[in-house]
Amino acid sequence: TLLACTPLPLEGSCLCDVYVEERQVFSDNSPPADVQEALSRLHIGAPHPDSLDTNGWTNNVNGMTIHTDTDKGRKYFPHSIFEVIDDTGTTHFLKNIESIVHVGA
């Protein structure tokens, strides 16, 4: 998709095409090395796994708990929820996705 910006009459302003791309951050081929990497790369919150109506499956990896709704021989899916405890003892529930906003050309 080719994105473009159109100049507007107001000086220094324009109207630009935008789109949001969501993609999986961690995979079985590229797992997080540790809690700090997960916290530095995952920024989208997720609900507490107990609140989901699924037959949850969990896996403990490098000091984190990974929750998913299936066990298909893989640990990481875009909808996986990372349960991560930071240095202050706060528990974070984070989706295994990142959103990238593309603006203009």
PDB file of C-alpha atoms in Angstrom:
ATOM      1  CA  THR A   1       0.000   0.000   0.000  1.00  0.00           C
ATOM      2  CA  LEU A   2       1.404   3.340  -1.059  1.00  0.00           C
ATOM      3  CA  LEU A   3       0.739   6.034   1.516  1.00  0.00           C
ATOM      4  CA  ALA A   4       0.643   9.694   0.692  1.00  0.00           C
ATOM      5  CA  CYS A   5       0.266  13.110   2.268  1.00  0.00           C
ATOM      6  CA  THR A   6      -1.660  15.988   0.703  1.00  0.00           C
ATOM      7  CA  PRO A   7      -0.593  19.553   1.565  1.00  0.00           C
ATOM      8  CA  LEU A   8      -3.379  21.693   3.041  1.00  0.00           C
ATOM      9  CA  PRO A   9      -3.827  25.480   2.672  1.00  0.00           C
ATOM     10  CA  LEU A  10      -2.651  26.059   6.240  1.00  0.00           C
ATOM     11  CA  GLU A  11       1.096  26.516   6.302  1.00  0.00           C
ATOM     12  CA  GLY A  12       2.945  23.439   7.508  1.00  0.00           C
ATOM     13  CA  SER A  13      -0.078  21.153   7.628  1.00  0.00           C
ATOM     14  CA  CYS A  14      -1.092  18.155   5.574  1.00  0.00           C
ATOM     15  CA  LEU A  15      -3.612  15.334   5.410  1.00  0.00           C
ATOM     16  CA  CYS A  16      -1.932  11.923   5.389  1.00  0.00           C
ATOM     17  CA  ASP A  17      -2.995   8.348   4.788  1.00  0.00           C
ATOM     18  CA  VAL A  18      -2.442   6.160   7.835  1.00  0.00           C
ATOM     19  CA  TYR A  19      -2.807   2.518   8.726  1.00  0.00           C
ATOM     20  CA  VAL A  20      -2.046   0.430  11.770  1.00  0.00           C
ATOM     21  CA  GLU A  21      -0.139  -2.811  11.455  1.00  0.00           C
ATOM     22  CA  GLU A  22      -0.333  -5.336  14.290  1.00  0.00           C
ATOM     23  CA  ARG A  23       2.185  -8.132  14.453  1.00  0.00           C
ATOM     24  CA  GLN A  24       3.361 -10.806  16.825  1.00  0.00           C
ATOM     25  CA  VAL A  25       6.412  -9.869  18.905  1.00  0.00           C
ATOM     26  CA  PHE A  26       7.710 -13.186  20.265  1.00  0.00           C
ATOM     27  CA  SER A  27       7.592 -16.591  18.592  1.00  0.00           C
ATOM     28  CA  ASP A  28       8.924 -20.078  19.208  1.00  0.00           C
ATOM     29  CA  ASN A  29      11.898 -19.141  16.993  1.00  0.00           C
ATOM     30  CA  SER A  30      12.428 -15.838  18.770  1.00  0.00           C
ATOM     31  CA  PRO A  31      11.414 -16.073  22.465  1.00  0.00           C
ATOM     32  CA  PRO A  32      12.112 -13.333  25.008  1.00  0.00           C
ATOM     33  CA  ALA A  33      15.476 -13.722  26.713  1.00  0.00           C
ATOM     34  CA  ASP A  34      14.172 -12.490  30.060  1.00  0.00           C
ATOM     35  CA  VAL A  35      11.547 -10.445  31.891  1.00  0.00           C
ATOM     36  CA  GLN A  36      13.259  -7.147  30.982  1.00  0.00           C
ATOM     37  CA  GLU A  37      13.069  -7.896  27.257  1.00  0.00           C
ATOM     38  CA  ALA A  38       9.384  -8.736  27.540  1.00  0.00           C
ATOM     39  CA  LEU A  39       8.672  -5.515  29.450  1.00  0.00           C
ATOM     40  CA  SER A  40      10.682  -3.426  26.983  1.00  0.00           C
ATOM     41  CA  ARG A  41       8.980  -4.861  23.867  1.00  0.00           C
ATOM     42  CA  LEU A  42       5.392  -5.545  24.968  1.00  0.00           C
ATOM     43  CA  HIS A  43       3.283  -2.441  25.637  1.00  0.00           C
ATOM     44  CA  ILE A  44      -0.319  -3.472  25.016  1.00  0.00           C
ATOM     45  CA  GLY A  45      -2.248  -4.594  28.073  1.00  0.00           C
ATOM     46  CA  ALA A  46      -4.276  -7.787  28.251  1.00  0.00           C
ATOM     47  CA  PRO A  47      -7.037  -8.981  30.580  1.00  0.00           C
ATOM     48  CA  HIS A  48      -6.234 -11.270  33.485  1.00  0.00           C
ATOM     49  CA  PRO A  49      -6.211 -14.801  32.001  1.00  0.00           C
ATOM     50  CA  ASP A  50      -8.671 -16.019  34.648  1.00  0.00           C
ATOM     51  CA  SER A  51     -11.273 -13.621  33.231  1.00  0.00           C
ATOM     52  CA  LEU A  52     -11.244 -15.348  29.833  1.00  0.00           C
ATOM     53  CA  ASP A  53     -13.663 -18.127  29.026  1.00  0.00           C
ATOM     54  CA  THR A  54     -11.081 -20.608  27.775  1.00  0.00           C
ATOM     55  CA  ASN A  55      -9.446 -23.832  28.815  1.00  0.00           C
ATOM     56  CA  GLY A  56      -6.217 -22.027  29.512  1.00  0.00           C
ATOM     57  CA  TRP A  57      -2.779 -23.476  28.970  1.00  0.00           C
ATOM     58  CA  THR A  58       0.261 -22.007  30.693  1.00  0.00           C
ATOM     59  CA  ASN A  59       3.974 -22.350  30.258  1.00  0.00           C
ATOM     60  CA  ASN A  60       6.705 -20.896  32.461  1.00  0.00           C
ATOM     61  CA  VAL A  61       9.547 -19.430  30.418  1.00  0.00           C
ATOM     62  CA  ASN A  62      12.512 -17.369  31.643  1.00  0.00           C
ATOM     63  CA  GLY A  63      10.744 -16.110  34.774  1.00  0.00           C
ATOM     64  CA  MET A  64       7.428 -15.355  33.023  1.00  0.00           C
ATOM     65  CA  THR A  65       4.153 -17.199  32.660  1.00  0.00           C
ATOM     66  CA  ILE A  66       2.776 -17.421  29.136  1.00  0.00           C
ATOM     67  CA  HIS A  67      -0.998 -17.989  28.880  1.00  0.00           C
ATOM     68  CA  THR A  68      -2.719 -19.121  25.713  1.00  0.00           C
ATOM     69  CA  ASP A  69      -6.014 -20.761  24.896  1.00  0.00           C
ATOM     70  CA  THR A  70      -4.541 -23.715  23.051  1.00  0.00           C
ATOM     71  CA  ASP A  71      -1.702 -26.204  23.157  1.00  0.00           C
ATOM     72  CA  LYS A  72      -0.871 -26.786  19.505  1.00  0.00           C
ATOM     73  CA  GLY A  73       2.770 -27.599  20.055  1.00  0.00           C
ATOM     74  CA  ARG A  74       3.695 -23.923  20.139  1.00  0.00           C
ATOM     75  CA  LYS A  75       4.209 -21.558  23.064  1.00  0.00           C
ATOM     76  CA  TYR A  76       3.696 -18.197  21.392  1.00  0.00           C
ATOM     77  CA  PHE A  77       0.717 -16.833  19.488  1.00  0.00           C
ATOM     78  CA  PRO A  78      -0.343 -13.238  18.806  1.00  0.00           C
ATOM     79  CA  HIS A  79      -3.135 -13.696  21.368  1.00  0.00           C
ATOM     80  CA  SER A  80      -0.807 -15.150  24.034  1.00  0.00           C
ATOM     81  CA  ILE A  81      -0.816 -13.258  27.335  1.00  0.00           C
ATOM     82  CA  PHE A  82       2.466 -12.681  29.128  1.00  0.00           C
ATOM     83  CA  GLU A  83       2.237 -12.529  32.913  1.00  0.00           C
ATOM     84  CA  VAL A  84       5.328 -10.630  33.973  1.00  0.00           C
ATOM     85  CA  ILE A  85       6.390  -9.332  37.388  1.00  0.00           C
ATOM     86  CA  ASP A  86       8.583  -6.238  37.271  1.00  0.00           C
ATOM     87  CA  ASP A  87      11.323  -5.120  39.681  1.00  0.00           C
ATOM     88  CA  THR A  88       8.800  -3.435  41.993  1.00  0.00           C
ATOM     89  CA  GLY A  89       6.673  -6.587  42.338  1.00  0.00           C
ATOM     90  CA  THR A  90       3.895  -5.319  40.057  1.00  0.00           C
ATOM     91  CA  THR A  91       2.277  -7.982  37.865  1.00  0.00           C
ATOM     92  CA  HIS A  92       1.670  -6.999  34.234  1.00  0.00           C
ATOM     93  CA  PHE A  93      -0.558  -8.838  31.756  1.00  0.00           C
ATOM     94  CA  LEU A  94       0.595  -8.032  28.222  1.00  0.00           C
ATOM     95  CA  LYS A  95      -0.487  -9.126  24.735  1.00  0.00           C
ATOM     96  CA  ASN A  96       2.137 -10.650  22.459  1.00  0.00           C
ATOM     97  CA  ILE A  97       1.609  -7.996  19.789  1.00  0.00           C
ATOM     98  CA  GLU A  98       2.957  -4.627  18.759  1.00  0.00           C
ATOM     99  CA  SER A  99       1.099  -1.929  16.863  1.00  0.00           C
ATOM    100  CA  ILE A 100       2.959   0.101  14.279  1.00  0.00           C
ATOM    101  CA  VAL A 101       1.318   3.214  12.867  1.00  0.00           C
ATOM    102  CA  HIS A 102       2.368   4.070   9.317  1.00  0.00           C
ATOM    103  CA  VAL A 103       1.849   7.721   8.317  1.00  0.00           C
ATOM    104  CA  GLY A 104       2.314   9.181   4.852  1.00  0.00           C
ATOM    105  CA  ALA A 105       4.887   8.118   2.319  1.00  0.00           C
TER     106      ALA A 105
END
